[in-house]
Amino acid sequence: MLIYDPYWPFSGLSRLVLIAIREWLNSSSSEAQELQADTALEAADIKRRKEFEDLIRKGRPAIALDFGTGNSQIAYCTEANAVPKLISVNGKNKIPTAIYYNEELHSTLIGNEAKNEIDYQLVKAENDISRIDSVFRNYMAFFKTIFCAKDTAYDEASPLFKGNGTFFSWGEVVTEFFKFFKTQAEQAVFHGESVEGICITCPVAFPSKALYEEAAQQAGFTFVDFMEEPRAAYLGYMQDGVTLGDNVLVFDMGGGTLDIAFLQKDNATWKVTKTPMRIDAAGDHLDHHILQDILSQVQASHPDLKHYNGDAQFLKYIREKVKEPLGARVVDCADIRYFFDRYEQSFKGSITQEHFDKLVMQCMEEKAVFTKLHEYIDSLGVPVDSILMVGGSSQLKCLQERMKQEFNGINVYAPHDGDSVVARGALSLLPMENK
């Protein structure tokens, strides 16, 4: 078979030059196409933002959602210039991003209701490992670490069991959450009036926007907007009257991810001007670190115990019984018999605050968090005026103190409600950018 060679009359250097020119032209064409695609996406985002802003200016019900890995928060404002507030569910602003499916009632439970239900089901299961595994088949928490790292299709199956050998799709799981958030907002602050719009905060590089948008529409939202979490965090701090400067680093450490982003002032708005960095260290990594420490304590005192594959259950225990009550100087590690085969008595131990802080710092050092953060700042080429700590895991006091020590020449802000500024900030942008 003969293959046509367009450069057959040429040889040597002339041939190489012509081939290089053609490759450059093809590359330029490809870059132009990518630029056109980016421009089209930016135009769509601007249109989406304008529609959402118009909704707020007209006083129509709308919310902002920080859909977190461990916990989620909903913010609302009743008019364009109102200060955004958080919606309380069962007396708490934080809603666990957890879901449980009851096969008997064919219904889903979200948040604290899901956590309470699985606790009840585990008590019923007693020490039957097969029953415990069956219970956890209907429960999901911290699931965003699984599907948010890739472009997941709405119909792609999730691990959440639906009964009769079927599973929920990822889109169905997210839709259930969005329906719950919508209903809570309508009942809590909008007196039953339908919430039309939602602004969902997301990381800068986020491949699952399409899934989120479809899920929001399936949940009944008419207007769906997105905002980058670093921008929302900045605006949330500004709302609190904090002076930040022109060059701001956002340290967002949540339940499943640690994202670093750099924002600079561009006229009246703020933009992420450097590729964000994700470090493989966050709340779930710390959970596993604590898990291994407790296991070593248990097995040191009971070397005959056989540990079975119950890490999911054990992690749930750690998050709720060890990490959350951080105000106590000593945290009990009682009653973990679910996690060991044929073990009738509860292991009794404790984790002091000092030991807990040590575990946190060990996890950070193993992941080289501070070294990578120094390198990222050095690569910026401009001085950083402020570091904003946001996310649930950023509220750890030992981590806040270490950050201030590491970057003592930079203003490090870590307010008591640093895990709420993202949700509030997503709405505070509306009046600020239109003044």
PDB file of N, CA and C in Angstrom, residues 175-258:
ATOM      1  N   THR A 175     -28.756  13.442  43.875  1.00  0.00           N
ATOM      2  CA  THR A 175     -30.111  13.994  43.778  1.00  0.00           C
ATOM      3  C   THR A 175     -30.846  13.872  45.111  1.00  0.00           C
ATOM      4  N   GLU A 176     -30.692  12.737  45.798  1.00  0.00           N
ATOM      5  CA  GLU A 176     -31.334  12.556  47.098  1.00  0.00           C
ATOM      6  C   GLU A 176     -30.859  13.610  48.091  1.00  0.00           C
ATOM      7  N   PHE A 177     -29.559  13.885  48.076  1.00  0.00           N
ATOM      8  CA  PHE A 177     -29.032  14.932  48.952  1.00  0.00           C
ATOM      9  C   PHE A 177     -29.619  16.291  48.595  1.00  0.00           C
ATOM     10  N   PHE A 178     -29.639  16.633  47.317  1.00  0.00           N
ATOM     11  CA  PHE A 178     -30.130  17.946  46.899  1.00  0.00           C
ATOM     12  C   PHE A 178     -31.612  18.106  47.214  1.00  0.00           C
ATOM     13  N   LYS A 179     -32.385  17.044  47.075  1.00  0.00           N
ATOM     14  CA  LYS A 179     -33.802  17.095  47.453  1.00  0.00           C
ATOM     15  C   LYS A 179     -33.938  17.403  48.946  1.00  0.00           C
ATOM     16  N   PHE A 180     -33.099  16.756  49.736  1.00  0.00           N
ATOM     17  CA  PHE A 180     -33.138  16.959  51.191  1.00  0.00           C
ATOM     18  C   PHE A 180     -32.800  18.412  51.529  1.00  0.00           C
ATOM     19  N   PHE A 181     -31.718  18.934  50.940  1.00  0.00           N
ATOM     20  CA  PHE A 181     -31.312  20.317  51.222  1.00  0.00           C
ATOM     21  C   PHE A 181     -32.414  21.296  50.807  1.00  0.00           C
ATOM     22  N   LYS A 182     -33.025  21.063  49.668  1.00  0.00           N
ATOM     23  CA  LYS A 182     -34.097  21.931  49.167  1.00  0.00           C
ATOM     24  C   LYS A 182     -35.283  21.926  50.130  1.00  0.00           C
ATOM     25  N   THR A 183     -35.687  20.743  50.561  1.00  0.00           N
ATOM     26  CA  THR A 183     -36.817  20.626  51.482  1.00  0.00           C
ATOM     27  C   THR A 183     -36.531  21.309  52.816  1.00  0.00           C
ATOM     28  N   GLN A 184     -35.312  21.117  53.336  1.00  0.00           N
ATOM     29  CA  GLN A 184     -34.953  21.742  54.609  1.00  0.00           C
ATOM     30  C   GLN A 184     -35.006  23.255  54.514  1.00  0.00           C
ATOM     31  N   ALA A 185     -34.510  23.815  53.417  1.00  0.00           N
ATOM     32  CA  ALA A 185     -34.536  25.269  53.234  1.00  0.00           C
ATOM     33  C   ALA A 185     -35.965  25.785  53.124  1.00  0.00           C
ATOM     34  N   GLU A 186     -36.789  25.092  52.373  1.00  0.00           N
ATOM     35  CA  GLU A 186     -38.174  25.519  52.198  1.00  0.00           C
ATOM     36  C   GLU A 186     -38.936  25.508  53.510  1.00  0.00           C
ATOM     37  N   GLN A 187     -38.680  24.508  54.332  1.00  0.00           N
ATOM     38  CA  GLN A 187     -39.397  24.391  55.595  1.00  0.00           C
ATOM     39  C   GLN A 187     -38.838  25.325  56.664  1.00  0.00           C
ATOM     40  N   ALA A 188     -37.515  25.528  56.669  1.00  0.00           N
ATOM     41  CA  ALA A 188     -36.880  26.276  57.755  1.00  0.00           C
ATOM     42  C   ALA A 188     -36.976  27.786  57.591  1.00  0.00           C
ATOM     43  N   VAL A 189     -36.829  28.295  56.364  1.00  0.00           N
ATOM     44  CA  VAL A 189     -36.723  29.763  56.209  1.00  0.00           C
ATOM     45  C   VAL A 189     -37.634  30.359  55.150  1.00  0.00           C
ATOM     46  N   PHE A 190     -38.152  29.553  54.237  1.00  0.00           N
ATOM     47  CA  PHE A 190     -38.950  30.121  53.145  1.00  0.00           C
ATOM     48  C   PHE A 190     -40.443  29.802  53.261  1.00  0.00           C
ATOM     49  N   HIS A 191     -40.851  29.333  54.437  1.00  0.00           N
ATOM     50  CA  HIS A 191     -42.271  29.138  54.752  1.00  0.00           C
ATOM     51  C   HIS A 191     -43.001  28.289  53.713  1.00  0.00           C
ATOM     52  N   GLY A 192     -42.332  27.255  53.243  1.00  0.00           N
ATOM     53  CA  GLY A 192     -42.951  26.332  52.300  1.00  0.00           C
ATOM     54  C   GLY A 192     -42.870  26.746  50.858  1.00  0.00           C
ATOM     55  N   GLU A 193     -42.373  27.951  50.580  1.00  0.00           N
ATOM     56  CA  GLU A 193     -42.238  28.411  49.189  1.00  0.00           C
ATOM     57  C   GLU A 193     -41.101  27.655  48.509  1.00  0.00           C
ATOM     58  N   SER A 194     -41.299  27.288  47.253  1.00  0.00           N
ATOM     59  CA  SER A 194     -40.309  26.496  46.534  1.00  0.00           C
ATOM     60  C   SER A 194     -39.011  27.275  46.319  1.00  0.00           C
ATOM     61  N   VAL A 195     -37.885  26.641  46.652  1.00  0.00           N
ATOM     62  CA  VAL A 195     -36.575  27.244  46.408  1.00  0.00           C
ATOM     63  C   VAL A 195     -36.207  27.010  44.951  1.00  0.00           C
ATOM     64  N   GLU A 196     -36.006  28.077  44.209  1.00  0.00           N
ATOM     65  CA  GLU A 196     -35.779  27.964  42.770  1.00  0.00           C
ATOM     66  C   GLU A 196     -34.317  27.825  42.388  1.00  0.00           C
ATOM     67  N   GLY A 197     -33.430  28.502  43.131  1.00  0.00           N
ATOM     68  CA  GLY A 197     -32.030  28.541  42.718  1.00  0.00           C
ATOM     69  C   GLY A 197     -31.084  27.973  43.746  1.00  0.00           C
ATOM     70  N   ILE A 198     -29.982  27.446  43.254  1.00  0.00           N
ATOM     71  CA  ILE A 198     -28.926  26.931  44.124  1.00  0.00           C
ATOM     72  C   ILE A 198     -27.568  27.273  43.528  1.00  0.00           C
ATOM     73  N   CYS A 199     -26.662  27.756  44.383  1.00  0.00           N
ATOM     74  CA  CYS A 199     -25.262  27.972  44.002  1.00  0.00           C
ATOM     75  C   CYS A 199     -24.437  26.928  44.742  1.00  0.00           C
ATOM     76  N   ILE A 200     -23.793  26.044  43.998  1.00  0.00           N
ATOM     77  CA  ILE A 200     -23.018  24.949  44.574  1.00  0.00           C
ATOM     78  C   ILE A 200     -21.541  25.318  44.524  1.00  0.00           C
ATOM     79  N   THR A 201     -20.886  25.317  45.662  1.00  0.00           N
ATOM     80  CA  THR A 201     -19.451  25.591  45.658  1.00  0.00           C
ATOM     81  C   THR A 201     -18.694  24.313  45.293  1.00  0.00           C
ATOM     82  N   CYS A 202     -17.571  24.473  44.623  1.00  0.00           N
ATOM     83  CA  CYS A 202     -16.807  23.313  44.156  1.00  0.00           C
ATOM     84  C   CYS A 202     -15.333  23.680  44.038  1.00  0.00           C
ATOM     85  N   PRO A 203     -14.442  22.692  44.032  1.00  0.00           N
ATOM     86  CA  PRO A 203     -13.024  22.972  43.826  1.00  0.00           C
ATOM     87  C   PRO A 203     -12.780  23.609  42.460  1.00  0.00           C
ATOM     88  N   VAL A 204     -11.615  24.234  42.297  1.00  0.00           N
ATOM     89  CA  VAL A 204     -11.290  24.894  41.024  1.00  0.00           C
ATOM     90  C   VAL A 204     -11.278  23.879  39.890  1.00  0.00           C
ATOM     91  N   ALA A 205     -10.600  22.760  40.087  1.00  0.00           N
ATOM     92  CA  ALA A 205     -10.592  21.694  39.089  1.00  0.00           C
ATOM     93  C   ALA A 205     -11.608  20.646  39.538  1.00  0.00           C
ATOM     94  N   PHE A 206     -12.792  20.700  38.947  1.00  0.00           N
ATOM     95  CA  PHE A 206     -13.878  19.831  39.404  1.00  0.00           C
ATOM     96  C   PHE A 206     -14.553  19.193  38.198  1.00  0.00           C
ATOM     97  N   PRO A 207     -14.354  17.882  37.994  1.00  0.00           N
ATOM     98  CA  PRO A 207     -14.858  17.226  36.789  1.00  0.00           C
ATOM     99  C   PRO A 207     -16.332  16.811  36.854  1.00  0.00           C
ATOM    100  N   SER A 208     -16.982  16.951  38.023  1.00  0.00           N
ATOM    101  CA  SER A 208     -18.341  16.413  38.169  1.00  0.00           C
ATOM    102  C   SER A 208     -19.423  17.480  38.117  1.00  0.00           C
ATOM    103  N   LYS A 209     -19.141  18.629  37.496  1.00  0.00           N
ATOM    104  CA  LYS A 209     -20.139  19.699  37.417  1.00  0.00           C
ATOM    105  C   LYS A 209     -21.400  19.242  36.702  1.00  0.00           C
ATOM    106  N   ALA A 210     -21.225  18.524  35.610  1.00  0.00           N
ATOM    107  CA  ALA A 210     -22.378  18.087  34.825  1.00  0.00           C
ATOM    108  C   ALA A 210     -23.284  17.192  35.662  1.00  0.00           C
ATOM    109  N   LEU A 211     -22.686  16.283  36.445  1.00  0.00           N
ATOM    110  CA  LEU A 211     -23.477  15.411  37.313  1.00  0.00           C
ATOM    111  C   LEU A 211     -24.227  16.238  38.349  1.00  0.00           C
ATOM    112  N   TYR A 212     -23.548  17.200  38.974  1.00  0.00           N
ATOM    113  CA  TYR A 212     -24.183  18.056  39.982  1.00  0.00           C
ATOM    114  C   TYR A 212     -25.335  18.847  39.381  1.00  0.00           C
ATOM    115  N   GLU A 213     -25.110  19.395  38.194  1.00  0.00           N
ATOM    116  CA  GLU A 213     -26.153  20.221  37.572  1.00  0.00           C
ATOM    117  C   GLU A 213     -27.391  19.387  37.267  1.00  0.00           C
ATOM    118  N   GLU A 214     -27.191  18.189  36.704  1.00  0.00           N
ATOM    119  CA  GLU A 214     -28.331  17.328  36.401  1.00  0.00           C
ATOM    120  C   GLU A 214     -29.034  16.900  37.686  1.00  0.00           C
ATOM    121  N   ALA A 215     -28.259  16.589  38.724  1.00  0.00           N
ATOM    122  CA  ALA A 215     -28.857  16.175  39.997  1.00  0.00           C
ATOM    123  C   ALA A 215     -29.678  17.316  40.602  1.00  0.00           C
ATOM    124  N   ALA A 216     -29.172  18.546  40.511  1.00  0.00           N
ATOM    125  CA  ALA A 216     -29.901  19.699  41.051  1.00  0.00           C
ATOM    126  C   ALA A 216     -31.207  19.913  40.287  1.00  0.00           C
ATOM    127  N   GLN A 217     -31.152  19.756  38.981  1.00  0.00           N
ATOM    128  CA  GLN A 217     -32.365  19.905  38.186  1.00  0.00           C
ATOM    129  C   GLN A 217     -33.366  18.802  38.501  1.00  0.00           C
ATOM    130  N   GLN A 218     -32.869  17.574  38.687  1.00  0.00           N
ATOM    131  CA  GLN A 218     -33.743  16.468  39.056  1.00  0.00           C
ATOM    132  C   GLN A 218     -34.376  16.707  40.433  1.00  0.00           C
ATOM    133  N   ALA A 219     -33.666  17.423  41.290  1.00  0.00           N
ATOM    134  CA  ALA A 219     -34.171  17.708  42.633  1.00  0.00           C
ATOM    135  C   ALA A 219     -35.196  18.832  42.637  1.00  0.00           C
ATOM    136  N   GLY A 220     -35.325  19.540  41.502  1.00  0.00           N
ATOM    137  CA  GLY A 220     -36.352  20.576  41.406  1.00  0.00           C
ATOM    138  C   GLY A 220     -35.846  21.994  41.354  1.00  0.00           C
ATOM    139  N   PHE A 221     -34.529  22.202  41.280  1.00  0.00           N
ATOM    140  CA  PHE A 221     -33.993  23.563  41.166  1.00  0.00           C
ATOM    141  C   PHE A 221     -34.079  24.034  39.712  1.00  0.00           C
ATOM    142  N   THR A 222     -34.539  25.257  39.529  1.00  0.00           N
ATOM    143  CA  THR A 222     -34.663  25.821  38.183  1.00  0.00           C
ATOM    144  C   THR A 222     -33.367  26.472  37.734  1.00  0.00           C
ATOM    145  N   PHE A 223     -32.697  27.158  38.662  1.00  0.00           N
ATOM    146  CA  PHE A 223     -31.453  27.859  38.355  1.00  0.00           C
ATOM    147  C   PHE A 223     -30.316  27.215  39.138  1.00  0.00           C
ATOM    148  N   VAL A 224     -29.275  26.812  38.432  1.00  0.00           N
ATOM    149  CA  VAL A 224     -28.130  26.136  39.060  1.00  0.00           C
ATOM    150  C   VAL A 224     -26.872  26.921  38.731  1.00  0.00           C
ATOM    151  N   ASP A 225     -26.168  27.348  39.765  1.00  0.00           N
ATOM    152  CA  ASP A 225     -24.939  28.111  39.583  1.00  0.00           C
ATOM    153  C   ASP A 225     -23.807  27.420  40.332  1.00  0.00           C
ATOM    154  N   PHE A 226     -22.563  27.724  39.947  1.00  0.00           N
ATOM    155  CA  PHE A 226     -21.390  27.170  40.624  1.00  0.00           C
ATOM    156  C   PHE A 226     -20.445  28.301  40.994  1.00  0.00           C
ATOM    157  N   MET A 227     -19.725  28.127  42.094  1.00  0.00           N
ATOM    158  CA  MET A 227     -18.676  29.070  42.465  1.00  0.00           C
ATOM    159  C   MET A 227     -17.474  28.300  42.985  1.00  0.00           C
ATOM    160  N   GLU A 228     -16.298  28.740  42.583  1.00  0.00           N
ATOM    161  CA  GLU A 228     -15.073  28.113  43.070  1.00  0.00           C
ATOM    162  C   GLU A 228     -14.956  28.342  44.569  1.00  0.00           C
ATOM    163  N   GLU A 229     -14.619  27.295  45.300  1.00  0.00           N
ATOM    164  CA  GLU A 229     -14.552  27.367  46.757  1.00  0.00           C
ATOM    165  C   GLU A 229     -13.553  28.412  47.263  1.00  0.00           C
ATOM    166  N   PRO A 230     -12.369  28.585  46.630  1.00  0.00           N
ATOM    167  CA  PRO A 230     -11.457  29.630  47.123  1.00  0.00           C
ATOM    168  C   PRO A 230     -12.070  31.024  47.050  1.00  0.00           C
ATOM    169  N   ARG A 231     -12.781  31.335  45.963  1.00  0.00           N
ATOM    170  CA  ARG A 231     -13.427  32.644  45.842  1.00  0.00           C
ATOM    171  C   ARG A 231     -14.509  32.799  46.896  1.00  0.00           C
ATOM    172  N   ALA A 232     -15.283  31.749  47.118  1.00  0.00           N
ATOM    173  CA  ALA A 232     -16.335  31.808  48.127  1.00  0.00           C
ATOM    174  C   ALA A 232     -15.737  32.007  49.521  1.00  0.00           C
ATOM    175  N   ALA A 233     -14.608  31.326  49.786  1.00  0.00           N
ATOM    176  CA  ALA A 233     -13.949  31.466  51.084  1.00  0.00           C
ATOM    177  C   ALA A 233     -13.470  32.901  51.285  1.00  0.00           C
ATOM    178  N   TYR A 234     -12.853  33.470  50.263  1.00  0.00           N
ATOM    179  CA  TYR A 234     -12.383  34.855  50.360  1.00  0.00           C
ATOM    180  C   TYR A 234     -13.537  35.797  50.669  1.00  0.00           C
ATOM    181  N   LEU A 235     -14.640  35.646  49.956  1.00  0.00           N
ATOM    182  CA  LEU A 235     -15.785  36.536  50.145  1.00  0.00           C
ATOM    183  C   LEU A 235     -16.427  36.338  51.513  1.00  0.00           C
ATOM    184  N   GLY A 236     -16.392  35.109  52.019  1.00  0.00           N
ATOM    185  CA  GLY A 236     -16.905  34.868  53.355  1.00  0.00           C
ATOM    186  C   GLY A 236     -16.084  35.588  54.416  1.00  0.00           C
ATOM    187  N   TYR A 237     -14.750  35.594  54.252  1.00  0.00           N
ATOM    188  CA  TYR A 237     -13.892  36.333  55.179  1.00  0.00           C
ATOM    189  C   TYR A 237     -14.130  37.834  55.063  1.00  0.00           C
ATOM    190  N   MET A 238     -14.263  38.325  53.828  1.00  0.00           N
ATOM    191  CA  MET A 238     -14.530  39.742  53.619  1.00  0.00           C
ATOM    192  C   MET A 238     -15.832  40.148  54.294  1.00  0.00           C
ATOM    193  N   GLN A 239     -16.796  39.279  54.248  1.00  0.00           N
ATOM    194  CA  GLN A 239     -18.086  39.532  54.877  1.00  0.00           C
ATOM    195  C   GLN A 239     -17.926  39.746  56.379  1.00  0.00           C
ATOM    196  N   ASP A 240     -16.911  39.095  56.964  1.00  0.00           N
ATOM    197  CA  ASP A 240     -16.655  39.228  58.395  1.00  0.00           C
ATOM    198  C   ASP A 240     -15.780  40.433  58.720  1.00  0.00           C
ATOM    199  N   GLY A 241     -15.451  41.235  57.703  1.00  0.00           N
ATOM    200  CA  GLY A 241     -14.695  42.452  57.934  1.00  0.00           C
ATOM    201  C   GLY A 241     -13.201  42.264  58.054  1.00  0.00           C
ATOM    202  N   VAL A 242     -12.662  41.149  57.546  1.00  0.00           N
ATOM    203  CA  VAL A 242     -11.229  40.879  57.621  1.00  0.00           C
ATOM    204  C   VAL A 242     -10.509  41.543  56.442  1.00  0.00           C
ATOM    205  N   THR A 243      -9.414  42.269  56.718  1.00  0.00           N
ATOM    206  CA  THR A 243      -8.593  42.879  55.666  1.00  0.00           C
ATOM    207  C   THR A 243      -7.560  41.856  55.210  1.00  0.00           C
ATOM    208  N   LEU A 244      -7.594  41.504  53.939  1.00  0.00           N
ATOM    209  CA  LEU A 244      -6.817  40.361  53.456  1.00  0.00           C
ATOM    210  C   LEU A 244      -5.637  40.725  52.568  1.00  0.00           C
ATOM    211  N   GLY A 245      -5.638  41.893  51.945  1.00  0.00           N
ATOM    212  CA  GLY A 245      -4.581  42.230  51.006  1.00  0.00           C
ATOM    213  C   GLY A 245      -4.919  41.767  49.602  1.00  0.00           C
ATOM    214  N   ASP A 246      -3.960  41.905  48.687  1.00  0.00           N
ATOM    215  CA  ASP A 246      -4.209  41.609  47.271  1.00  0.00           C
ATOM    216  C   ASP A 246      -3.823  40.193  46.858  1.00  0.00           C
ATOM    217  N   ASN A 247      -2.951  39.544  47.620  1.00  0.00           N
ATOM    218  CA  ASN A 247      -2.493  38.192  47.276  1.00  0.00           C
ATOM    219  C   ASN A 247      -2.853  37.244  48.414  1.00  0.00           C
ATOM    220  N   VAL A 248      -3.770  36.336  48.152  1.00  0.00           N
ATOM    221  CA  VAL A 248      -4.345  35.522  49.217  1.00  0.00           C
ATOM    222  C   VAL A 248      -4.214  34.036  48.890  1.00  0.00           C
ATOM    223  N   LEU A 249      -3.741  33.262  49.865  1.00  0.00           N
ATOM    224  CA  LEU A 249      -3.650  31.811  49.734  1.00  0.00           C
ATOM    225  C   LEU A 249      -4.773  31.183  50.553  1.00  0.00           C
ATOM    226  N   VAL A 250      -5.500  30.246  49.947  1.00  0.00           N
ATOM    227  CA  VAL A 250      -6.584  29.557  50.641  1.00  0.00           C
ATOM    228  C   VAL A 250      -6.140  28.132  50.957  1.00  0.00           C
ATOM    229  N   PHE A 251      -6.164  27.796  52.238  1.00  0.00           N
ATOM    230  CA  PHE A 251      -5.794  26.469  52.740  1.00  0.00           C
ATOM    231  C   PHE A 251      -7.102  25.791  53.145  1.00  0.00           C
ATOM    232  N   ASP A 252      -7.616  24.925  52.272  1.00  0.00           N
ATOM    233  CA  ASP A 252      -8.940  24.332  52.468  1.00  0.00           C
ATOM    234  C   ASP A 252      -8.779  22.846  52.791  1.00  0.00           C
ATOM    235  N   MET A 253      -8.853  22.531  54.073  1.00  0.00           N
ATOM    236  CA  MET A 253      -8.674  21.151  54.522  1.00  0.00           C
ATOM    237  C   MET A 253      -9.990  20.640  55.083  1.00  0.00           C
ATOM    238  N   GLY A 254     -10.664  19.821  54.290  1.00  0.00           N
ATOM    239  CA  GLY A 254     -11.945  19.276  54.697  1.00  0.00           C
ATOM    240  C   GLY A 254     -11.824  17.828  55.127  1.00  0.00           C
ATOM    241  N   GLY A 255     -12.921  17.098  54.964  1.00  0.00           N
ATOM    242  CA  GLY A 255     -12.938  15.712  55.384  1.00  0.00           C
ATOM    243  C   GLY A 255     -12.215  14.783  54.433  1.00  0.00           C
ATOM    244  N   GLY A 256     -12.146  15.147  53.134  1.00  0.00           N
ATOM    245  CA  GLY A 256     -11.552  14.235  52.166  1.00  0.00           C
ATOM    246  C   GLY A 256     -10.423  14.819  51.342  1.00  0.00           C
ATOM    247  N   THR A 257     -10.298  16.160  51.310  1.00  0.00           N
ATOM    248  CA  THR A 257      -9.285  16.774  50.455  1.00  0.00           C
ATOM    249  C   THR A 257      -8.606  17.936  51.166  1.00  0.00           C
ATOM    250  N   LEU A 258      -7.372  18.188  50.777  1.00  0.00           N
ATOM    251  CA  LEU A 258      -6.639  19.385  51.182  1.00  0.00           C
ATOM    252  C   LEU A 258      -6.263  20.121  49.902  1.00  0.00           C
TER     253      LEU A 258
END
